[in-house]
């Protein structure tokens, strides 16, 4: 199949939800983004992949700094998650919770020998 490296992909539907808005967590339709931000009427009647590509590229160019900032932040989050997973693996933690050792065990509350009060 045809694909691009993840680091080069800029998704106009998901890339800028705070700027372009979303529909209840779902990506907005390209034709609505094109109409609102470019004043272009696309996808009327016959669907044209060329028209879609032109609109997506124009949206990217118009909001390039915001797209690149969003991509950089997402990459930082992925890298931080990788570091946390690596640190957990190195420590022997599977990320599902702490393993209990003898020093971590808690005895019964209010048992013999404890002061009540």
mmCIF file of N, CA and C in Angstrom:
data_model
loop_
_atom_site.group_PDB
_atom_site.id
_atom_site.type_symbol
_atom_site.label_atom_id
_atom_site.label_comp_id
_atom_site.label_asym_id
_atom_site.label_seq_id
_atom_site.Cartn_x
_atom_site.Cartn_y
_atom_site.Cartn_z
ATOM 1 N N UNK A 1 0.803 -1.189 0.000
ATOM 2 C CA UNK A 1 0.000 0.000 0.000
ATOM 3 C C UNK A 1 0.848 1.255 0.000
ATOM 4 N N UNK A 2 0.157 2.330 -0.066
ATOM 5 C CA UNK A 2 0.779 3.646 -0.121
ATOM 6 C C UNK A 2 0.710 4.281 1.255
ATOM 7 N N UNK A 3 1.813 4.793 1.739
ATOM 8 C CA UNK A 3 1.822 5.421 3.057
ATOM 9 C C UNK A 3 2.942 6.419 3.181
ATOM 10 N N UNK A 4 2.888 7.164 4.242
ATOM 11 C CA UNK A 4 3.904 8.170 4.528
ATOM 12 C C UNK A 4 4.459 7.936 5.927
ATOM 13 N N UNK A 5 5.693 8.324 6.177
ATOM 14 C CA UNK A 5 6.213 8.240 7.535
ATOM 15 C C UNK A 5 5.344 9.082 8.470
ATOM 16 N N UNK A 6 5.066 8.553 9.649
ATOM 17 C CA UNK A 6 4.199 9.238 10.614
ATOM 18 C C UNK A 6 4.662 10.664 10.894
ATOM 19 N N UNK A 7 5.968 10.865 10.955
ATOM 20 C CA UNK A 7 6.497 12.187 11.298
ATOM 21 C C UNK A 7 6.195 13.243 10.226
ATOM 22 N N UNK A 8 5.787 12.798 9.021
ATOM 23 C CA UNK A 8 5.489 13.734 7.941
ATOM 24 C C UNK A 8 3.991 13.945 7.710
ATOM 25 N N UNK A 9 3.155 13.230 8.444
ATOM 26 C CA UNK A 9 1.708 13.322 8.236
ATOM 27 C C UNK A 9 1.136 14.496 9.022
ATOM 28 N N UNK A 10 0.285 15.286 8.372
ATOM 29 C CA UNK A 10 -0.436 16.380 9.016
ATOM 30 C C UNK A 10 -1.908 16.177 8.705
ATOM 31 N N UNK A 11 -2.683 15.800 9.693
ATOM 32 C CA UNK A 11 -4.092 15.476 9.512
ATOM 33 C C UNK A 11 -4.926 16.730 9.755
ATOM 34 N N UNK A 12 -5.540 17.261 8.711
ATOM 35 C CA UNK A 12 -6.318 18.497 8.850
ATOM 36 C C UNK A 12 -7.553 18.288 9.707
ATOM 37 N N UNK A 13 -8.074 17.078 9.772
ATOM 38 C CA UNK A 13 -9.276 16.816 10.562
ATOM 39 C C UNK A 13 -8.972 16.709 12.044
ATOM 40 N N UNK A 14 -7.808 16.170 12.390
ATOM 41 C CA UNK A 14 -7.480 15.938 13.797
ATOM 42 C C UNK A 14 -6.346 16.818 14.308
ATOM 43 N N UNK A 15 -5.605 17.433 13.423
ATOM 44 C CA UNK A 15 -4.392 18.129 13.814
ATOM 45 C C UNK A 15 -4.566 19.345 14.692
ATOM 46 N N UNK A 16 -5.653 20.056 14.541
ATOM 47 C CA UNK A 16 -5.847 21.294 15.296
ATOM 48 C C UNK A 16 -7.235 21.371 15.915
ATOM 49 N N UNK A 17 -7.590 20.438 16.779
ATOM 50 C CA UNK A 17 -8.953 20.475 17.303
ATOM 51 C C UNK A 17 -9.275 21.749 18.076
ATOM 52 N N UNK A 18 -8.309 22.323 18.776
ATOM 53 C CA UNK A 18 -8.601 23.540 19.539
ATOM 54 C C UNK A 18 -8.829 24.744 18.625
ATOM 55 N N UNK A 19 -8.163 24.759 17.485
ATOM 56 C CA UNK A 19 -8.328 25.870 16.548
ATOM 57 C C UNK A 19 -9.497 25.645 15.595
ATOM 58 N N UNK A 20 -9.553 24.459 15.038
ATOM 59 C CA UNK A 20 -10.563 24.168 14.031
ATOM 60 C C UNK A 20 -11.853 23.625 14.620
ATOM 61 N N UNK A 21 -11.826 23.236 15.886
ATOM 62 C CA UNK A 21 -13.024 22.716 16.535
ATOM 63 C C UNK A 21 -13.309 21.283 16.136
ATOM 64 N N UNK A 22 -14.088 20.605 16.962
ATOM 65 C CA UNK A 22 -14.487 19.230 16.670
ATOM 66 C C UNK A 22 -15.989 19.099 16.875
ATOM 67 N N UNK A 23 -16.518 18.025 16.353
ATOM 68 C CA UNK A 23 -17.928 17.702 16.533
ATOM 69 C C UNK A 23 -18.008 16.589 17.565
ATOM 70 N N UNK A 24 -18.219 16.941 18.820
ATOM 71 C CA UNK A 24 -18.370 15.944 19.900
ATOM 72 C C UNK A 24 -17.238 14.920 19.872
ATOM 73 N N UNK A 25 -16.009 15.402 19.732
ATOM 74 C CA UNK A 25 -14.850 14.521 19.729
ATOM 75 C C UNK A 25 -14.548 13.864 18.396
ATOM 76 N N UNK A 26 -15.390 14.075 17.417
ATOM 77 C CA UNK A 26 -15.165 13.492 16.094
ATOM 78 C C UNK A 26 -14.529 14.542 15.196
ATOM 79 N N UNK A 27 -13.713 14.107 14.226
ATOM 80 C CA UNK A 27 -13.088 15.084 13.319
ATOM 81 C C UNK A 27 -14.121 15.789 12.457
ATOM 82 N N UNK A 28 -13.837 17.036 12.129
ATOM 83 C CA UNK A 28 -14.729 17.806 11.267
ATOM 84 C C UNK A 28 -14.538 17.394 9.819
ATOM 85 N N UNK A 29 -15.561 17.572 9.042
ATOM 86 C CA UNK A 29 -15.501 17.235 7.619
ATOM 87 C C UNK A 29 -14.682 18.288 6.871
ATOM 88 N N UNK A 30 -13.880 17.803 5.917
ATOM 89 C CA UNK A 30 -13.026 18.683 5.133
ATOM 90 C C UNK A 30 -13.844 19.761 4.427
ATOM 91 N N UNK A 31 -14.999 19.410 3.909
ATOM 92 C CA UNK A 31 -15.798 20.410 3.201
ATOM 93 C C UNK A 31 -16.224 21.544 4.120
ATOM 94 N N UNK A 32 -16.483 21.241 5.418
ATOM 95 C CA UNK A 32 -16.851 22.289 6.367
ATOM 96 C C UNK A 32 -15.649 23.159 6.730
ATOM 97 N N UNK A 33 -14.485 22.532 6.899
ATOM 98 C CA UNK A 33 -13.269 23.297 7.180
ATOM 99 C C UNK A 33 -12.935 24.217 6.009
ATOM 100 N N UNK A 34 -13.053 23.692 4.792
ATOM 101 C CA UNK A 34 -12.755 24.485 3.600
ATOM 102 C C UNK A 34 -13.715 25.668 3.487
ATOM 103 N N UNK A 35 -14.975 25.441 3.766
ATOM 104 C CA UNK A 35 -15.959 26.523 3.678
ATOM 105 C C UNK A 35 -15.691 27.596 4.735
ATOM 106 N N UNK A 36 -15.399 27.170 5.966
ATOM 107 C CA UNK A 36 -15.222 28.126 7.060
ATOM 108 C C UNK A 36 -13.921 28.909 6.967
ATOM 109 N N UNK A 37 -12.825 28.227 6.691
ATOM 110 C CA UNK A 37 -11.514 28.877 6.763
ATOM 111 C C UNK A 37 -10.965 29.333 5.417
ATOM 112 N N UNK A 38 -11.458 28.746 4.326
ATOM 113 C CA UNK A 38 -10.944 29.100 3.006
ATOM 114 C C UNK A 38 -12.001 29.750 2.117
ATOM 115 N N UNK A 39 -13.238 29.720 2.548
ATOM 116 C CA UNK A 39 -14.368 30.184 1.741
ATOM 117 C C UNK A 39 -14.428 29.434 0.414
ATOM 118 N N UNK A 40 -14.112 28.135 0.458
ATOM 119 C CA UNK A 40 -14.173 27.264 -0.707
ATOM 120 C C UNK A 40 -15.379 26.347 -0.566
ATOM 121 N N UNK A 41 -16.051 26.100 -1.660
ATOM 122 C CA UNK A 41 -17.134 25.123 -1.701
ATOM 123 C C UNK A 41 -16.600 23.900 -2.429
ATOM 124 N N UNK A 42 -16.400 22.818 -1.666
ATOM 125 C CA UNK A 42 -15.879 21.578 -2.250
ATOM 126 C C UNK A 42 -16.858 20.444 -1.973
ATOM 127 N N UNK A 43 -16.651 19.335 -2.642
ATOM 128 C CA UNK A 43 -17.419 18.106 -2.472
ATOM 129 C C UNK A 43 -18.907 18.330 -2.720
ATOM 130 N N UNK A 44 -19.211 19.163 -3.652
ATOM 131 C CA UNK A 44 -20.605 19.359 -4.059
ATOM 132 C C UNK A 44 -20.832 18.566 -5.323
ATOM 133 N N UNK A 45 -21.784 17.678 -5.271
ATOM 134 C CA UNK A 45 -22.017 16.816 -6.425
ATOM 135 C C UNK A 45 -20.986 15.712 -6.462
ATOM 136 N N UNK A 46 -20.167 15.707 -7.482
ATOM 137 C CA UNK A 46 -19.150 14.678 -7.681
ATOM 138 C C UNK A 46 -17.963 14.921 -6.745
ATOM 139 N N UNK A 47 -17.523 13.862 -6.066
ATOM 140 C CA UNK A 47 -16.381 13.964 -5.167
ATOM 141 C C UNK A 47 -15.082 13.982 -5.969
ATOM 142 N N UNK A 48 -14.185 14.907 -5.643
ATOM 143 C CA UNK A 48 -12.924 15.029 -6.364
ATOM 144 C C UNK A 48 -11.745 14.919 -5.395
ATOM 145 N N UNK A 49 -10.964 13.838 -5.496
ATOM 146 C CA UNK A 49 -9.785 13.708 -4.646
ATOM 147 C C UNK A 49 -8.793 14.856 -4.842
ATOM 148 N N UNK A 50 -8.695 15.380 -6.059
ATOM 149 C CA UNK A 50 -7.785 16.491 -6.329
ATOM 150 C C UNK A 50 -8.232 17.746 -5.567
ATOM 151 N N UNK A 51 -9.533 17.981 -5.568
ATOM 152 C CA UNK A 51 -10.094 19.119 -4.845
ATOM 153 C C UNK A 51 -9.843 18.964 -3.338
ATOM 154 N N UNK A 52 -10.018 17.747 -2.821
ATOM 155 C CA UNK A 52 -9.758 17.479 -1.400
ATOM 156 C C UNK A 52 -8.298 17.733 -1.051
ATOM 157 N N UNK A 53 -7.403 17.243 -1.900
ATOM 158 C CA UNK A 53 -5.969 17.422 -1.650
ATOM 159 C C UNK A 53 -5.596 18.903 -1.663
ATOM 160 N N UNK A 54 -6.154 19.656 -2.612
ATOM 161 C CA UNK A 54 -5.865 21.097 -2.681
ATOM 162 C C UNK A 54 -6.372 21.815 -1.438
ATOM 163 N N UNK A 55 -7.573 21.455 -0.975
ATOM 164 C CA UNK A 55 -8.131 22.095 0.219
ATOM 165 C C UNK A 55 -7.313 21.736 1.456
ATOM 166 N N UNK A 56 -6.932 20.469 1.582
ATOM 167 C CA UNK A 56 -6.137 20.042 2.739
ATOM 168 C C UNK A 56 -4.779 20.755 2.753
ATOM 169 N N UNK A 57 -4.151 20.870 1.589
ATOM 170 C CA UNK A 57 -2.858 21.555 1.518
ATOM 171 C C UNK A 57 -2.999 23.034 1.845
ATOM 172 N N UNK A 58 -4.051 23.655 1.352
ATOM 173 C CA UNK A 58 -4.270 25.074 1.642
ATOM 174 C C UNK A 58 -4.509 25.295 3.139
ATOM 175 N N UNK A 59 -5.279 24.401 3.768
ATOM 176 C CA UNK A 59 -5.501 24.501 5.214
ATOM 177 C C UNK A 59 -4.183 24.347 5.971
ATOM 178 N N UNK A 60 -3.387 23.357 5.556
ATOM 179 C CA UNK A 60 -2.088 23.166 6.209
ATOM 180 C C UNK A 60 -1.225 24.416 6.072
ATOM 181 N N UNK A 61 -1.127 24.959 4.871
ATOM 182 C CA UNK A 61 -0.284 26.146 4.658
ATOM 183 C C UNK A 61 -0.778 27.336 5.479
ATOM 184 N N UNK A 62 -2.083 27.476 5.575
ATOM 185 C CA UNK A 62 -2.628 28.605 6.332
ATOM 186 C C UNK A 62 -2.307 28.476 7.827
ATOM 187 N N UNK A 63 -2.329 27.242 8.346
ATOM 188 C CA UNK A 63 -2.136 27.016 9.778
ATOM 189 C C UNK A 63 -0.846 26.246 10.072
ATOM 190 N N UNK A 64 0.141 26.368 9.194
ATOM 191 C CA UNK A 64 1.379 25.588 9.354
ATOM 192 C C UNK A 64 2.033 25.736 10.720
ATOM 193 N N UNK A 65 2.231 26.941 11.257
ATOM 194 C CA UNK A 65 2.881 27.030 12.576
ATOM 195 C C UNK A 65 2.106 26.274 13.662
ATOM 196 N N UNK A 66 0.785 26.354 13.629
ATOM 197 C CA UNK A 66 -0.019 25.657 14.627
ATOM 198 C C UNK A 66 0.067 24.145 14.448
ATOM 199 N N UNK A 67 0.056 23.674 13.181
ATOM 200 C CA UNK A 67 0.207 22.246 12.930
ATOM 201 C C UNK A 67 1.546 21.757 13.469
ATOM 202 N N UNK A 68 2.603 22.477 13.158
ATOM 203 C CA UNK A 68 3.936 22.028 13.566
ATOM 204 C C UNK A 68 4.083 22.034 15.085
ATOM 205 N N UNK A 69 3.494 23.011 15.749
ATOM 206 C CA UNK A 69 3.517 23.036 17.215
ATOM 207 C C UNK A 69 2.755 21.839 17.779
ATOM 208 N N UNK A 70 1.592 21.538 17.213
ATOM 209 C CA UNK A 70 0.806 20.387 17.663
ATOM 210 C C UNK A 70 1.580 19.085 17.457
ATOM 211 N N UNK A 71 2.262 18.963 16.313
ATOM 212 C CA UNK A 71 3.048 17.757 16.028
ATOM 213 C C UNK A 71 4.211 17.641 17.014
ATOM 214 N N UNK A 72 4.890 18.744 17.291
ATOM 215 C CA UNK A 72 6.018 18.724 18.230
ATOM 216 C C UNK A 72 5.548 18.323 19.620
ATOM 217 N N UNK A 73 4.424 18.853 20.049
ATOM 218 C CA UNK A 73 3.889 18.498 21.374
ATOM 219 C C UNK A 73 3.493 17.033 21.440
ATOM 220 N N UNK A 74 2.875 16.526 20.384
ATOM 221 C CA UNK A 74 2.494 15.118 20.351
ATOM 222 C C UNK A 74 3.732 14.229 20.406
ATOM 223 N N UNK A 75 4.779 14.608 19.695
ATOM 224 C CA UNK A 75 6.020 13.835 19.720
ATOM 225 C C UNK A 75 6.649 13.872 21.111
ATOM 226 N N UNK A 76 6.593 15.016 21.776
ATOM 227 C CA UNK A 76 7.104 15.105 23.148
ATOM 228 C C UNK A 76 6.338 14.179 24.077
ATOM 229 N N UNK A 77 5.006 14.114 23.918
ATOM 230 C CA UNK A 77 4.196 13.220 24.754
ATOM 231 C C UNK A 77 4.538 11.766 24.477
ATOM 232 N N UNK A 78 4.722 11.401 23.200
ATOM 233 C CA UNK A 78 5.099 10.029 22.869
ATOM 234 C C UNK A 78 6.466 9.676 23.449
ATOM 235 N N UNK A 79 7.406 10.605 23.355
ATOM 236 C CA UNK A 79 8.748 10.363 23.891
ATOM 237 C C UNK A 79 8.715 10.214 25.411
ATOM 238 N N UNK A 80 7.929 11.033 26.081
ATOM 239 C CA UNK A 80 7.798 10.924 27.540
ATOM 240 C C UNK A 80 7.179 9.583 27.920
ATOM 241 N N UNK A 81 6.186 9.140 27.173
ATOM 242 C CA UNK A 81 5.575 7.838 27.439
ATOM 243 C C UNK A 81 6.594 6.714 27.227
ATOM 244 N N UNK A 82 7.423 6.830 26.176
ATOM 245 C CA UNK A 82 8.486 5.827 25.948
ATOM 246 C C UNK A 82 9.455 5.792 27.112
ATOM 247 N N UNK A 83 9.845 6.973 27.602
ATOM 248 C CA UNK A 83 10.776 7.024 28.747
ATOM 249 C C UNK A 83 10.163 6.382 29.981
ATOM 250 N N UNK A 84 8.873 6.658 30.241
ATOM 251 C CA UNK A 84 8.211 6.063 31.410
ATOM 252 C C UNK A 84 8.144 4.546 31.287
ATOM 253 N N UNK A 85 7.805 4.051 30.077
ATOM 254 C CA UNK A 85 7.750 2.596 29.880
ATOM 255 C C UNK A 85 9.124 1.966 30.065
ATOM 256 N N UNK A 86 10.157 2.609 29.538
ATOM 257 C CA UNK A 86 11.514 2.075 29.668
ATOM 258 C C UNK A 86 11.955 2.064 31.132
ATOM 259 N N UNK A 87 11.641 3.134 31.861
ATOM 260 C CA UNK A 87 12.008 3.194 33.286
ATOM 261 C C UNK A 87 11.254 2.132 34.076
ATOM 262 N N UNK A 88 9.986 1.922 33.755
ATOM 263 C CA UNK A 88 9.203 0.900 34.450
ATOM 264 C C UNK A 88 9.744 -0.487 34.140
ATOM 265 N N UNK A 89 10.110 -0.734 32.883
ATOM 266 C CA UNK A 89 10.665 -2.035 32.509
ATOM 267 C C UNK A 89 11.999 -2.269 33.203
ATOM 268 N N UNK A 90 12.811 -1.237 33.292
ATOM 269 C CA UNK A 90 14.107 -1.353 33.954
ATOM 270 C C UNK A 90 13.936 -1.637 35.436
ATOM 271 N N UNK A 91 12.902 -1.057 36.036
ATOM 272 C CA UNK A 91 12.642 -1.261 37.463
ATOM 273 C C UNK A 91 11.909 -2.574 37.719
ATOM 274 N N UNK A 92 11.497 -3.264 36.647
ATOM 275 C CA UNK A 92 10.786 -4.523 36.807
ATOM 276 C C UNK A 92 9.299 -4.334 37.021
ATOM 277 N N UNK A 93 8.812 -3.136 36.802
ATOM 278 C CA UNK A 93 7.390 -2.836 36.957
ATOM 279 C C UNK A 93 6.737 -2.966 35.595
ATOM 280 N N UNK A 94 5.639 -3.717 35.546
ATOM 281 C CA UNK A 94 4.951 -3.890 34.266
ATOM 282 C C UNK A 94 3.961 -2.776 33.975
ATOM 283 N N UNK A 95 3.897 -1.781 34.872
ATOM 284 C CA UNK A 95 2.999 -0.667 34.671
ATOM 285 C C UNK A 95 1.589 -0.942 35.154
ATOM 286 N N UNK A 96 1.339 -2.165 35.665
ATOM 287 C CA UNK A 96 0.002 -2.531 36.123
ATOM 288 C C UNK A 96 -0.164 -2.300 37.627
ATOM 289 N N UNK A 97 0.821 -1.756 38.290
ATOM 290 C CA UNK A 97 0.724 -1.524 39.730
ATOM 291 C C UNK A 97 1.956 -2.055 40.413
ATOM 292 N N UNK A 98 2.145 -1.651 41.621
ATOM 293 C CA UNK A 98 3.329 -2.047 42.369
ATOM 294 C C UNK A 98 3.217 -3.496 42.818
ATOM 295 N N UNK A 99 4.354 -4.156 42.879
ATOM 296 C CA UNK A 99 4.405 -5.477 43.478
ATOM 297 C C UNK A 99 4.676 -5.299 44.953
ATOM 298 N N UNK A 100 4.058 -6.124 45.762
ATOM 299 C CA UNK A 100 4.186 -5.976 47.208
ATOM 300 C C UNK A 100 5.384 -6.768 47.708
ATOM 301 N N UNK A 101 6.260 -6.094 48.403
ATOM 302 C CA UNK A 101 7.368 -6.741 49.079
ATOM 303 C C UNK A 101 7.059 -6.775 50.564
ATOM 304 N N UNK A 102 7.894 -7.460 51.337
ATOM 305 C CA UNK A 102 7.623 -7.573 52.774
ATOM 306 C C UNK A 102 7.517 -6.208 53.439
ATOM 307 N N UNK A 103 8.346 -5.261 53.048
ATOM 308 C CA UNK A 103 8.330 -3.946 53.696
ATOM 309 C C UNK A 103 7.099 -3.137 53.304
ATOM 310 N N UNK A 104 6.408 -3.532 52.240
ATOM 311 C CA UNK A 104 5.240 -2.802 51.780
ATOM 312 C C UNK A 104 3.946 -3.312 52.405
ATOM 313 N N UNK A 105 3.982 -4.479 53.044
ATOM 314 C CA UNK A 105 2.751 -5.069 53.542
ATOM 315 C C UNK A 105 2.255 -4.333 54.776
ATOM 316 N N UNK A 106 0.961 -4.210 54.851
ATOM 317 C CA UNK A 106 0.323 -3.503 55.955
ATOM 318 C C UNK A 106 -0.369 -4.524 56.818
ATOM 319 N N UNK A 107 -0.169 -4.436 58.133
ATOM 320 C CA UNK A 107 -0.816 -5.360 59.062
ATOM 321 C C UNK A 107 -2.230 -4.914 59.369
ATOM 322 N N UNK A 108 -2.942 -5.712 60.143
ATOM 323 C CA UNK A 108 -4.315 -5.368 60.481
ATOM 324 C C UNK A 108 -4.373 -4.123 61.355
ATOM 325 N N UNK A 109 -5.371 -3.319 61.138
ATOM 326 C CA UNK A 109 -5.554 -2.091 61.910
ATOM 327 C C UNK A 109 -6.230 -2.443 63.206
ATOM 328 N N UNK A 110 -5.736 -1.857 64.324
ATOM 329 C CA UNK A 110 -6.368 -2.075 65.629
ATOM 330 C C UNK A 110 -6.110 -3.451 66.194
ATOM 331 N N UNK A 111 -5.066 -4.140 65.723
ATOM 332 C CA UNK A 111 -4.749 -5.476 66.201
ATOM 333 C C UNK A 111 -4.084 -5.426 67.568
ATOM 334 N N UNK A 112 -3.695 -6.573 68.083
ATOM 335 C CA UNK A 112 -3.053 -6.675 69.389
ATOM 336 C C UNK A 112 -1.774 -5.882 69.409
ATOM 337 N N UNK A 113 -1.521 -5.181 70.495
ATOM 338 C CA UNK A 113 -0.297 -4.422 70.664
ATOM 339 C C UNK A 113 -0.398 -2.996 70.178
ATOM 340 N N UNK A 114 -1.478 -2.626 69.513
ATOM 341 C CA UNK A 114 -1.639 -1.256 69.043
ATOM 342 C C UNK A 114 -2.520 -0.501 70.025
ATOM 343 N N UNK A 115 -2.174 0.734 70.236
ATOM 344 C CA UNK A 115 -2.964 1.571 71.119
ATOM 345 C C UNK A 115 -4.243 1.964 70.411
ATOM 346 N N UNK A 116 -5.335 1.949 71.122
ATOM 347 C CA UNK A 116 -6.581 2.415 70.534
ATOM 348 C C UNK A 116 -6.905 3.768 71.111
ATOM 349 N N UNK A 117 -7.654 4.530 70.365
ATOM 350 C CA UNK A 117 -7.909 5.751 71.006
ATOM 351 C C UNK A 117 -8.501 6.811 70.309
#
